[in-house]
mmCIF file of C-alpha atoms in Angstrom:
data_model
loop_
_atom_site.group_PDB
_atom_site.id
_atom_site.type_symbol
_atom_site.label_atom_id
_atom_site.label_comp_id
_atom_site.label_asym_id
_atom_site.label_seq_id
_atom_site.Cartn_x
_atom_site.Cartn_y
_atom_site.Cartn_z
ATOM 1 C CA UNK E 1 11.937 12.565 -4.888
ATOM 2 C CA UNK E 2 9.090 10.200 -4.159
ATOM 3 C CA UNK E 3 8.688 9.766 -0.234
ATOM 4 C CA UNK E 4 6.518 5.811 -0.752
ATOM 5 C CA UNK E 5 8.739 3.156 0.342
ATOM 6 C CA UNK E 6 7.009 0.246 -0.953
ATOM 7 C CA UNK E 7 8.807 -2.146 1.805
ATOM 8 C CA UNK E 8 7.669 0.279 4.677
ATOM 9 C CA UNK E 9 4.655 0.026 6.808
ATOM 10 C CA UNK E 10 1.111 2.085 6.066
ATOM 11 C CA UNK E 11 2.186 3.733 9.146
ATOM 12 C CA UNK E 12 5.386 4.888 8.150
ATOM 13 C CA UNK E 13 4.464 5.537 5.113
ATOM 14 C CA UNK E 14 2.151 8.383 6.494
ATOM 15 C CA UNK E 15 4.413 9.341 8.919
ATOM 16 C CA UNK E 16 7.234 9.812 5.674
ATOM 17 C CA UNK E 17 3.971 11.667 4.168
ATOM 18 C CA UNK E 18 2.852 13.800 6.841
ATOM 19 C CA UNK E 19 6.342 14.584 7.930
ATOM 20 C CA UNK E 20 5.601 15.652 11.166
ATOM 21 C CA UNK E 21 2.638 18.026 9.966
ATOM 22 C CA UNK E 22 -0.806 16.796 12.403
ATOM 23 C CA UNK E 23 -2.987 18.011 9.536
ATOM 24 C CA UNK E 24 -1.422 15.977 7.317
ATOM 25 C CA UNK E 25 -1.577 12.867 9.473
ATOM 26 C CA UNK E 26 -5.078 13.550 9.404
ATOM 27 C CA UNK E 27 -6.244 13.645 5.930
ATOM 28 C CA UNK E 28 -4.202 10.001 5.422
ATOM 29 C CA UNK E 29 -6.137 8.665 7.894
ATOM 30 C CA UNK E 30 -9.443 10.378 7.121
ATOM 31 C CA UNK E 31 -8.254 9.135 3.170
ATOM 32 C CA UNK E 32 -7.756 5.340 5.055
ATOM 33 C CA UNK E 33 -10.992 5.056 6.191
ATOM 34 C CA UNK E 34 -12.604 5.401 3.696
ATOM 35 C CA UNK E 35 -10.724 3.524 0.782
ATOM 36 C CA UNK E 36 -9.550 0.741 3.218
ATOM 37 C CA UNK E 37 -7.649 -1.544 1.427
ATOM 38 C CA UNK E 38 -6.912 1.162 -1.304
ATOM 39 C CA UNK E 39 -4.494 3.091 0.480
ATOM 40 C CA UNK E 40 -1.950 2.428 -1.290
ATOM 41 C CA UNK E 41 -2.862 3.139 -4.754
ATOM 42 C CA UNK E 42 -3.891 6.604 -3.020
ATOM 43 C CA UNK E 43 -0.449 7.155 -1.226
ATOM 44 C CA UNK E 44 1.060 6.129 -5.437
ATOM 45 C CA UNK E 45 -0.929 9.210 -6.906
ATOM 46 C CA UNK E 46 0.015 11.389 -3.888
ATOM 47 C CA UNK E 47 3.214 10.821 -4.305
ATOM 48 C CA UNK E 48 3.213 11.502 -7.978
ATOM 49 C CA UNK E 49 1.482 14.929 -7.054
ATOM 50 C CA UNK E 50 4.046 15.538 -4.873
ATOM 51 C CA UNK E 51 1.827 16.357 -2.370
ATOM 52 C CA UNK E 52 3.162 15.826 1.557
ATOM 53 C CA UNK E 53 3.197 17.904 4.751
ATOM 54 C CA UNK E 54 1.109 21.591 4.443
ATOM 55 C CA UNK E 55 0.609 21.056 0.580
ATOM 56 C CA UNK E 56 -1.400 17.342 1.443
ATOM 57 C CA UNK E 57 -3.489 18.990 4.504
ATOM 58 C CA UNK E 58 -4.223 22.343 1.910
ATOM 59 C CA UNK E 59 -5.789 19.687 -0.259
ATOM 60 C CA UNK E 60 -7.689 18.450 2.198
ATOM 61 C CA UNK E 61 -8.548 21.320 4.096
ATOM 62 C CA UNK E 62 -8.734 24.616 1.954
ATOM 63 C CA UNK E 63 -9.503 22.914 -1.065
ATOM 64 C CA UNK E 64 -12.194 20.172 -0.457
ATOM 65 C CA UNK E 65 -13.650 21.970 3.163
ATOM 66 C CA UNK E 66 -12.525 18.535 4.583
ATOM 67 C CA UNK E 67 -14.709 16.427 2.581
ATOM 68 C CA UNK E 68 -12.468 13.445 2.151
ATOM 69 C CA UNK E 69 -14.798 12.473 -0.751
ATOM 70 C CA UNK E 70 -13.324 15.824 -2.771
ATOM 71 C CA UNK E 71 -10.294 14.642 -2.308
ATOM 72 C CA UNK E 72 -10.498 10.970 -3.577
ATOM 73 C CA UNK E 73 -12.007 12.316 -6.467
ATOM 74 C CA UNK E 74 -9.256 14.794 -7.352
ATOM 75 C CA UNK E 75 -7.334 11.737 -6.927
ATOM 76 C CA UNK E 76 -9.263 10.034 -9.354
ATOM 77 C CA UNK E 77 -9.127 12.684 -11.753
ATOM 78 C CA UNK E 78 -5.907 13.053 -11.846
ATOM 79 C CA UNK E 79 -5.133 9.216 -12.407
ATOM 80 C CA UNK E 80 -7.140 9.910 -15.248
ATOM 81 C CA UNK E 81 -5.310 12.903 -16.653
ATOM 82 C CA UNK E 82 -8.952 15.205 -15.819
ATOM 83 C CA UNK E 83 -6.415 16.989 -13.673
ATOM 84 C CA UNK E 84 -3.204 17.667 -14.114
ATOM 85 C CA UNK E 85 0.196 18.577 -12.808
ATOM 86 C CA UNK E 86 -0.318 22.717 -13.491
ATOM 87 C CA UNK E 87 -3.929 22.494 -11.667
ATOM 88 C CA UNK E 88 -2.409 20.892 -8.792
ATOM 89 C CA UNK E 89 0.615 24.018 -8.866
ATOM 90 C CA UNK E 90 -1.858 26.619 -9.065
ATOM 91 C CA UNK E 91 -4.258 25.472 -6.427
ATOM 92 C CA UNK E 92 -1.760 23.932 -3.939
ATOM 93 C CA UNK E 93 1.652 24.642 -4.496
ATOM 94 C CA UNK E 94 1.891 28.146 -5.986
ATOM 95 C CA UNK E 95 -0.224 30.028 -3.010
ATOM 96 C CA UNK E 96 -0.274 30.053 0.463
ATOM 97 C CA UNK E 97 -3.708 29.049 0.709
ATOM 98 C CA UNK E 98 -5.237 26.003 -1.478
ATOM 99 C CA UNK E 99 -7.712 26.724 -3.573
ATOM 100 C CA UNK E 100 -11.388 24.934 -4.085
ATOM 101 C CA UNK E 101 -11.112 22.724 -7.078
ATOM 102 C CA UNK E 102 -15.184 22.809 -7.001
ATOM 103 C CA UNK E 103 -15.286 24.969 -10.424
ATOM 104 C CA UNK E 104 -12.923 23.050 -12.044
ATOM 105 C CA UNK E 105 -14.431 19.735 -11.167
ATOM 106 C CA UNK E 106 -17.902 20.575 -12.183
ATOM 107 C CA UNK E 107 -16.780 22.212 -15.842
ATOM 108 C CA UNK E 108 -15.031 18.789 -16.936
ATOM 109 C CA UNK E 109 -17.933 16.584 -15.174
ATOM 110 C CA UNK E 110 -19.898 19.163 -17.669
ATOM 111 C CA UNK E 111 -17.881 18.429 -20.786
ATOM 112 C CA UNK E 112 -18.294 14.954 -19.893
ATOM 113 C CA UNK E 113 -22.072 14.990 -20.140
ATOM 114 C CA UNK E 114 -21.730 16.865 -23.300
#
């Protein structure tokens, strides 16, 4: 069940996101800062990801070395279906630790070019 509440605040919005997880809380606001008014088109494709509490700060932190910039464009890709619902399982959800998304990243930016 989808945790955006399209008639709540930004700020309880992350707070429904983070749920009470400070890493979490974190990587929204690290995410805010950086795509300002874009939040919540962000918050939409983290919520289709399912991604809130530990699973949103693995993203953020075991998977992109907190480089927010890794993170927006997983977002991205995803949106655009470069990433999908089983990469997002087997580098988030289905371990205890995230995994880097840096090798998978790089071979479709390679079959792009091709």
């Amino acid at each position: 069940m989808g945790r955006l509440k399209i008639f709540e605040t930004t700020t309880q919005n992350f707070i429904n996101f983070a749920g009470g997880n400070p890493g979490a809380i974190t990587t929204l606001f690290e995410l805010q800062k950086v795509v300002q008014d874009k939040t919540a088109i962000y918050l939409i494709t983290l919520d289709k990801m399912e991604l809130y509490e530990d699973k949103l700060y693995m993203l953020w932190n075991d998977c992109c070395n907190r480089d927010i910039s890794k993170v927006i464009k997983i977002l991205d890709y995803y949106e655009k279906g470069i990433i999908n619902q089983i990469d997002i399982d087997e580098r988030i959800k289905n371990v205890g630790y995230g995994k880097s998304f840096d090798d998978l990243i790089q071979d479709k930016e390679e079959r792009k070019e091709e």
